[in-house]
Structure formats: structure tokens, C-alpha cells
Amino acid sequence: MTFKDVETQPYPDQKPGTSGLRKQVAVFQQLHYLENFIQSIFDSAGEISGKTLVMGGDGRYFNEEAIQQAIKMAAANGFAKVVVGQNGLLSTPAVSQLIRHRGAFGGLIFSASHNPGGPNGDFGVKYNIGNGGPAPEKITERVFARSQVIERFQIVQAPDVALDALGTHDVAGMVVEVIDPVADYADLMEKLFDFEAIRELFKSGFTMRFDAMHAVNGPYAEKILEGMLGAPAGSVVNKVPLPDFGGHHPDPNLVHAKALFELMMSGDAPDFGVATDGDGDRNLIIGRGVFVTPSDSLAILAANAHLAPGYGQGIAGIARSMPTSAAADRVAEGLGVACYEVPTGWKFFANLLDAGKISICGEESAGTGSDHVREKDGLWAVLLWLNILAKRKQSVAELVAEHWATYGRNYYTRHDYEDVETEVANRLVEVLRANLPELKGQSFGKRRISQADDFSYTDPEDGSVAAHQGLRIIFEDCARIVVRLSGTGTVGATIRLYVERYEPPEGNLAMETQEALADLLIIAEELAGIKAATGRNAPNVIT
Ligand code: G16
């Protein structure tokens, strides 16, 4: 076995975004591109000698190749052990769970999340630290800085590890354990939720469709829902993970999970329809005839979490990302617990979770999770929904209606303008940012702006500051317009426009969302001019 010190040269574009380094596959296939980034992580991670590293990915094109290289590099860099999912598969929440459960030093997740896969799609690498969560900015900045001066990486010359069978292997003195990707995760879910109640629910004739989108959660959903909980065979569809996700875009939204949405709005709808994304951390929840926005889902889960054994003592607090609607804030107020508003990016929840200040958190981008791991968790959200439905013996539509009748409804929408020229998007944000100071006090019809700023967050635990996290225009009645640029795209820029207003319990709770927000959408165009600047008539995706 030979250890190699390979000479290399930096690539200028290895700055991690909202969720690790995400690029087109062809970019990752450049000479030493992957190796440079992994070595930069190892060089920035602290003392790694003798430690354990968890590795897995969502099965997309380039997954296994990347894992084989990473294993050889981990051996050369002194790790004692790598724990890797069979066939290189591990969902993002499962990696987080394994890091915590095995007391590992950290983990590498190979995924571009909800972005498309295949040779012309995207790939990504994310580094999670010992608490199971995404590396905080101070570490990702170190990784980037390192990647800009890197001159060499270390790798052992060894045969590829057989990832298709469970067992242990020796790679240049480092142990590689190939594990069942589902087993540990399923054990944790069984501890958190009332599996008996969910089994009874299915026995009573409850039906569901879980669209795994040919992504990583297929095997997890099949084992837990059909295998352990007795969901009818065939409840999980598109369950085989494929390198190109079957040619689809594994993003569980109303555009890319259109077939599921149409089924749920049809006369043949099962009781419950859900989908999760490429790496299994995002979720989409649809009841028969009713789409539940991610913001409402967070609020409803928080309000009812005590019905699951894992949260039977009640929750410590709730957190949401800034652009997420304030529906969860009303639940926190009702429960008498704290509510935190953090920037977009799961890493910002980690300190609050570690400090025990919150138990549940979530984002408008279809992510919900809790203190059980340090990532958002799609299947966890599905199981909590099932647990709540089983206990409350209500349909999704009844549960949502009762929630709004109790707390009021936050009408909410997100409009995405994708693949916009980067310069155009940056200029739009700069101009709006420059105009913000003059907006306070301005009126638009009956609406008056009470606050306009560029969101900045100071972490209450470590005092770190994250500035420029999205432009907010807030009206006196708490209606809001938010504009920010996506941190996860790989082609051009994506402009996100988020619009929200509150309707109290006694108001009209049954409006169509776009109609309910129509006047705010007009004001948003007047202030931000997205259509004017991009020359688009409509967004690519409306959620
Ligand atoms: C990632 C982060 C999420 C965040 C999302 C935002 O999601 O993990 O916490 O909400 O990005 O995306 P954008 O910057 O495009 O609005 P994922 O699922 O892509 O890892």
C-alpha cells in the first residue's frame, strides 16, 4: 500500500454556499477538484488522527466514485475508521444521526440535495461536525481559505472498497465499516414516535402515498412505513434510488412533485400524500384536497408535537428561518415558549438546539426537524404527521382548518425566478438594499411600511454575526415582503420573493393564496422590480 502526496493547484470557485459546495458534475470531474476540497476540509477540521468519519450520499451520479476517493484520502490523512452506508447511500439526517450515535468526529455528505442529478446534473459535498450538524461558517470559511492555497493532497493507493455488501474492510490500516443505511435511523424513529398508534391508523384503512422521487429515502420509507408500520404495499412509490433520479428533479415542490399533487387533488386521493427530496431532508405534505405550506406544517407540528412520545414533555422552544412565515411564532406564543428567527441555512439552528433552547425548527424551503439530529429530516416530519393524525383522529384538512381557527392563518407564498443572469440579480438586490432606508413610513393604499432592513443575525450562543441575510419590508399589520438570492443554485442566480400576511381566526380563512396576497405582490413588484429587471412575466416556481 503506498501513500501518495499528490501535487495540485487551487480552484478559485470552492466557496461553500448555503449547504456545502454544490456544482455541476462536470465541475467536480475536473482534475483534483474533489480531492482539493476534501483535503481542504481535512486540513481545516482540527485533530483528525485516530478519529471516525461517517460517509454517505444520495446515490446520484458520481456518488460512489467520490466516496471511494474520500475513503482513500481519509486513510491517508490518519482517520482510524470510516462508517459508510451500503452502496454509498445515507440520507442527510441519517448521517447526522450516525455521527451523534457513533460519537464520530464528523461526516461527509455527497449530495446536491434537491438539485437534479445525472452526468449533466449537480453534485455536492457537505461537511458535518461532531454535533451532527453542518459545519458553521467559521469552519466553511477556513475550508474555502485553505482551498485557495492548497498545493497537495494525500491519498493511499488501494483497491476500491466493496460497498455493496455489509461488513468491515481494511484500507491501509483504516477500518471501513459498510453498514445498513436504515437500521440505526429506524431505531431512533421508533423511540420518538408512537408506532403502535400509527399501525392502528393503517389497520383502520388509512391510505398514503410516499413519493421517494427515486432518491435516497426510498429504502428508508419502504422499511419504516411498509415494513414496520404496516402501510399498504405500494404506498411508497419511486422507491429505487437512481443516479439521475429517473430523469426527474428530486425537489418536493408543487412543480416537481406535480403527479403527487394532482393525485391528492383528485377523486382518487389517498388520505395523505408526501414526498422527500434527493438527500431525504426536505418534505412536502399534502392532505386529500389540501396542500400544507412548509410554514404551516412547522406550526402544526410544533402545536401537536406533545402527542408523540419523544416530545411528550412539551417543547422547549421553536425556531424558524427569517423568510419562513410567522405561523410558528403564534404557536410559540400560545405555548408560552420562545421563538427564534435565524438566517436561511440549517446550520443556524445548531447552537440553539445544542443549548436546549429549541426542540423544533423549520424553514419555508420544506425543511422541518428537531433536536433528535442536527439536520432537517423529511421522513421524521412524515412520521410526526402520522403520529399526530393517528392521535387526533382527524383528516389533514380538518387539522389544518382547526389550526387556522385557533391561531389565524398566515397567507404565504414564495415566487422563484431561476437562472437569472448573476449581474442582473446582484444589481437588483443592491438597488433595493440602497432604497431600504427611505421606505420606512411609506404607504401603499392602506398598507404602511414600519420597517425595512437587510436581515442580520447575532447568534445568542457564540455571538457570531451573519449579515446580509435577506431584504425585509415589513408593514404595520405584520405583512411582509422578503427578497433574497438563493445560496444553493448552480446555474446563474435564483431570486426568491417571499410574501406573507396574517388573517385572524375570525377573518376570511378560505381565500386562494395568490388572491389573498395579490396587493402585496403588486407592491413587491413596485419596490423590487423583479419582473422589470429580469424581463420575465412570471416566476418559474410558485409555492
Ligand atoms: C439548504 C439548507 C437549508 C436552506 C436551503 C435554502 O437546503 O440546508 O437550510 O433552507 O438550502 O436554499 P436557498 O438558499 O436556495 O433558498 P438543501 O435542502 O438544499 O440542503
PDB file of N, CA, C and O and ligand atoms in Angstrom, residues 18-19 22 113-114 126 277 279 281-282 344-346 363-365 376 414 484-489 496 498, ligand 1:
ATOM      1  N   THR A  18     -25.037  27.906   0.849  1.00  0.00           N
ATOM      2  CA  THR A  18     -25.949  27.677   1.970  1.00  0.00           C
ATOM      3  C   THR A  18     -25.748  26.283   2.553  1.00  0.00           C
ATOM      4  O   THR A  18     -25.933  26.062   3.741  1.00  0.00           O
ATOM      5  N   SER A  19     -25.366  25.355   1.703  1.00  0.00           N
ATOM      6  CA  SER A  19     -25.311  23.970   2.155  1.00  0.00           C
ATOM      7  C   SER A  19     -24.142  23.235   1.499  1.00  0.00           C
ATOM      8  O   SER A  19     -24.338  22.366   0.668  1.00  0.00           O
ATOM      9  N   ARG A  22     -21.631  23.072  -3.932  1.00  0.00           N
ATOM     10  CA  ARG A  22     -22.569  22.482  -4.880  1.00  0.00           C
ATOM     11  C   ARG A  22     -22.247  23.003  -6.272  1.00  0.00           C
ATOM     12  O   ARG A  22     -22.235  24.215  -6.483  1.00  0.00           O
ATOM     13  N   SER A 113     -28.527  17.741  -2.813  1.00  0.00           N
ATOM     14  CA  SER A 113     -29.870  17.894  -2.247  1.00  0.00           C
ATOM     15  C   SER A 113     -30.987  17.728  -3.273  1.00  0.00           C
ATOM     16  O   SER A 113     -31.086  16.705  -3.929  1.00  0.00           O
ATOM     17  N   HIS A 114     -31.772  18.779  -3.452  1.00  0.00           N
ATOM     18  CA  HIS A 114     -32.939  18.716  -4.336  1.00  0.00           C
ATOM     19  C   HIS A 114     -32.576  19.056  -5.780  1.00  0.00           C
ATOM     20  O   HIS A 114     -33.451  19.075  -6.633  1.00  0.00           O
ATOM     21  N   LYS A 126     -20.771  18.098   1.461  1.00  0.00           N
ATOM     22  CA  LYS A 126     -21.061  18.864   2.664  1.00  0.00           C
ATOM     23  C   LYS A 126     -20.313  18.231   3.829  1.00  0.00           C
ATOM     24  O   LYS A 126     -20.245  17.010   3.922  1.00  0.00           O
ATOM     25  N   ASP A 277     -36.888  14.829  -0.700  1.00  0.00           N
ATOM     26  CA  ASP A 277     -36.002  15.240  -1.788  1.00  0.00           C
ATOM     27  C   ASP A 277     -34.812  14.299  -1.982  1.00  0.00           C
ATOM     28  O   ASP A 277     -34.762  13.221  -1.378  1.00  0.00           O
ATOM     29  N   ASP A 279     -31.671  14.058  -0.958  1.00  0.00           N
ATOM     30  CA  ASP A 279     -30.944  13.516   0.195  1.00  0.00           C
ATOM     31  C   ASP A 279     -31.836  13.286   1.410  1.00  0.00           C
ATOM     32  O   ASP A 279     -31.343  13.032   2.507  1.00  0.00           O
ATOM     33  N   ASP A 281     -33.841  15.198   3.252  1.00  0.00           N
ATOM     34  CA  ASP A 281     -34.056  16.109   4.381  1.00  0.00           C
ATOM     35  C   ASP A 281     -35.254  17.035   4.201  1.00  0.00           C
ATOM     36  O   ASP A 281     -35.792  17.557   5.168  1.00  0.00           O
ATOM     37  N   ARG A 282     -35.683  17.245   2.957  1.00  0.00           N
ATOM     38  CA  ARG A 282     -36.852  18.116   2.755  1.00  0.00           C
ATOM     39  C   ARG A 282     -38.132  17.285   2.670  1.00  0.00           C
ATOM     40  O   ARG A 282     -38.075  16.110   2.302  1.00  0.00           O
ATOM     41  N   THR A 344     -31.466  31.916   6.748  1.00  0.00           N
ATOM     42  CA  THR A 344     -31.672  30.694   5.980  1.00  0.00           C
ATOM     43  C   THR A 344     -30.425  29.815   6.039  1.00  0.00           C
ATOM     44  O   THR A 344     -29.314  30.298   5.836  1.00  0.00           O
ATOM     45  N   GLY A 345     -30.625  28.533   6.281  1.00  0.00           N
ATOM     46  CA  GLY A 345     -29.481  27.609   6.395  1.00  0.00           C
ATOM     47  C   GLY A 345     -29.587  26.848   7.704  1.00  0.00           C
ATOM     48  O   GLY A 345     -29.664  27.471   8.775  1.00  0.00           O
ATOM     49  N   TRP A 346     -29.604  25.519   7.601  1.00  0.00           N
ATOM     50  CA  TRP A 346     -29.875  24.723   8.805  1.00  0.00           C
ATOM     51  C   TRP A 346     -28.822  24.931   9.883  1.00  0.00           C
ATOM     52  O   TRP A 346     -29.066  24.800  11.072  1.00  0.00           O
ATOM     53  N   GLU A 363     -38.148  25.506   8.123  1.00  0.00           N
ATOM     54  CA  GLU A 363     -37.921  26.528   7.107  1.00  0.00           C
ATOM     55  C   GLU A 363     -38.984  26.444   6.027  1.00  0.00           C
ATOM     56  O   GLU A 363     -39.491  25.350   5.738  1.00  0.00           O
ATOM     57  N   GLU A 364     -39.212  27.573   5.402  1.00  0.00           N
ATOM     58  CA  GLU A 364     -40.164  27.618   4.297  1.00  0.00           C
ATOM     59  C   GLU A 364     -39.735  26.725   3.133  1.00  0.00           C
ATOM     60  O   GLU A 364     -40.544  26.311   2.326  1.00  0.00           O
ATOM     61  N   SER A 365     -38.430  26.435   3.054  1.00  0.00           N
ATOM     62  CA  SER A 365     -37.904  25.643   1.944  1.00  0.00           C
ATOM     63  C   SER A 365     -38.134  24.155   2.159  1.00  0.00           C
ATOM     64  O   SER A 365     -37.340  23.329   1.724  1.00  0.00           O
ATOM     65  N   LYS A 376     -32.331  18.955   8.946  1.00  0.00           N
ATOM     66  CA  LYS A 376     -33.757  18.785   8.735  1.00  0.00           C
ATOM     67  C   LYS A 376     -33.988  17.335   8.309  1.00  0.00           C
ATOM     68  O   LYS A 376     -33.068  16.678   7.829  1.00  0.00           O
ATOM     69  N   ARG A 414     -44.084  31.828  -2.004  1.00  0.00           N
ATOM     70  CA  ARG A 414     -42.717  32.110  -2.454  1.00  0.00           C
ATOM     71  C   ARG A 414     -42.696  32.036  -3.963  1.00  0.00           C
ATOM     72  O   ARG A 414     -43.178  31.069  -4.537  1.00  0.00           O
ATOM     73  N   ARG A 484     -34.469  37.630  -1.352  1.00  0.00           N
ATOM     74  CA  ARG A 484     -33.087  37.169  -1.149  1.00  0.00           C
ATOM     75  C   ARG A 484     -32.651  36.308  -2.331  1.00  0.00           C
ATOM     76  O   ARG A 484     -33.475  35.823  -3.104  1.00  0.00           O
ATOM     77  N   LEU A 485     -31.355  36.159  -2.453  1.00  0.00           N
ATOM     78  CA  LEU A 485     -30.822  35.304  -3.512  1.00  0.00           C
ATOM     79  C   LEU A 485     -30.547  33.922  -2.932  1.00  0.00           C
ATOM     80  O   LEU A 485     -30.032  33.803  -1.818  1.00  0.00           O
ATOM     81  N   SER A 486     -30.894  32.911  -3.719  1.00  0.00           N
ATOM     82  CA  SER A 486     -30.652  31.537  -3.280  1.00  0.00           C
ATOM     83  C   SER A 486     -29.166  31.285  -3.120  1.00  0.00           C
ATOM     84  O   SER A 486     -28.350  31.826  -3.868  1.00  0.00           O
ATOM     85  N   GLY A 487     -28.830  30.442  -2.155  1.00  0.00           N
ATOM     86  CA  GLY A 487     -27.430  30.045  -1.966  1.00  0.00           C
ATOM     87  C   GLY A 487     -27.193  28.616  -2.395  1.00  0.00           C
ATOM     88  O   GLY A 487     -26.174  28.023  -2.052  1.00  0.00           O
ATOM     89  N   THR A 488     -28.135  28.024  -3.124  1.00  0.00           N
ATOM     90  CA  THR A 488     -27.977  26.607  -3.470  1.00  0.00           C
ATOM     91  C   THR A 488     -27.992  26.316  -4.971  1.00  0.00           C
ATOM     92  O   THR A 488     -27.801  25.181  -5.363  1.00  0.00           O
ATOM     93  N   GLY A 489     -28.239  27.310  -5.790  1.00  0.00           N
ATOM     94  CA  GLY A 489     -28.300  27.065  -7.236  1.00  0.00           C
ATOM     95  C   GLY A 489     -26.914  26.864  -7.811  1.00  0.00           C
ATOM     96  O   GLY A 489     -25.903  27.168  -7.168  1.00  0.00           O
ATOM     97  N   ARG A 496     -35.457  34.885  -4.946  1.00  0.00           N
ATOM     98  CA  ARG A 496     -36.629  34.405  -4.228  1.00  0.00           C
ATOM     99  C   ARG A 496     -37.391  35.605  -3.647  1.00  0.00           C
ATOM    100  O   ARG A 496     -36.789  36.457  -2.991  1.00  0.00           O
ATOM    101  N   TYR A 498     -40.582  36.381  -1.178  1.00  0.00           N
ATOM    102  CA  TYR A 498     -41.461  35.751  -0.202  1.00  0.00           C
ATOM    103  C   TYR A 498     -42.480  36.801   0.246  1.00  0.00           C
ATOM    104  O   TYR A 498     -42.102  37.925   0.588  1.00  0.00           O
TER     105      TYR A 498
HETATM  106  C1  G16 B   1     -30.248  24.244   2.031  1.00  0.00           C
HETATM  107  C2  G16 B   1     -30.133  24.397   3.501  1.00  0.00           C
HETATM  108  C3  G16 B   1     -31.450  24.858   4.056  1.00  0.00           C
HETATM  109  C4  G16 B   1     -31.890  26.132   3.381  1.00  0.00           C
HETATM  110  C5  G16 B   1     -31.872  25.956   1.896  1.00  0.00           C
HETATM  111  C6  G16 B   1     -32.064  27.306   1.264  1.00  0.00           C
HETATM  112  O1  G16 B   1     -31.187  23.233   1.765  1.00  0.00           O
HETATM  113  O2  G16 B   1     -29.785  23.167   4.088  1.00  0.00           O
HETATM  114  O3  G16 B   1     -31.314  25.037   5.422  1.00  0.00           O
HETATM  115  O4  G16 B   1     -33.182  26.498   3.754  1.00  0.00           O
HETATM  116  O5  G16 B   1     -30.642  25.450   1.473  1.00  0.00           O
HETATM  117  O6  G16 B   1     -31.924  27.251  -0.062  1.00  0.00           O
HETATM  118  P1  G16 B   1     -31.774  28.588  -0.885  1.00  0.00           P
HETATM  119  O7  G16 B   1     -30.540  29.292  -0.420  1.00  0.00           O
HETATM  120  O8  G16 B   1     -31.721  28.080  -2.286  1.00  0.00           O
HETATM  121  O9  G16 B   1     -33.017  29.391  -0.619  1.00  0.00           O
HETATM  122  P2  G16 B   1     -30.813  21.919   0.989  1.00  0.00           P
HETATM  123  O10 G16 B   1     -32.022  21.041   1.118  1.00  0.00           O
HETATM  124  O11 G16 B   1     -30.551  22.388  -0.413  1.00  0.00           O
HETATM  125  O12 G16 B   1     -29.585  21.400   1.665  1.00  0.00           O
END
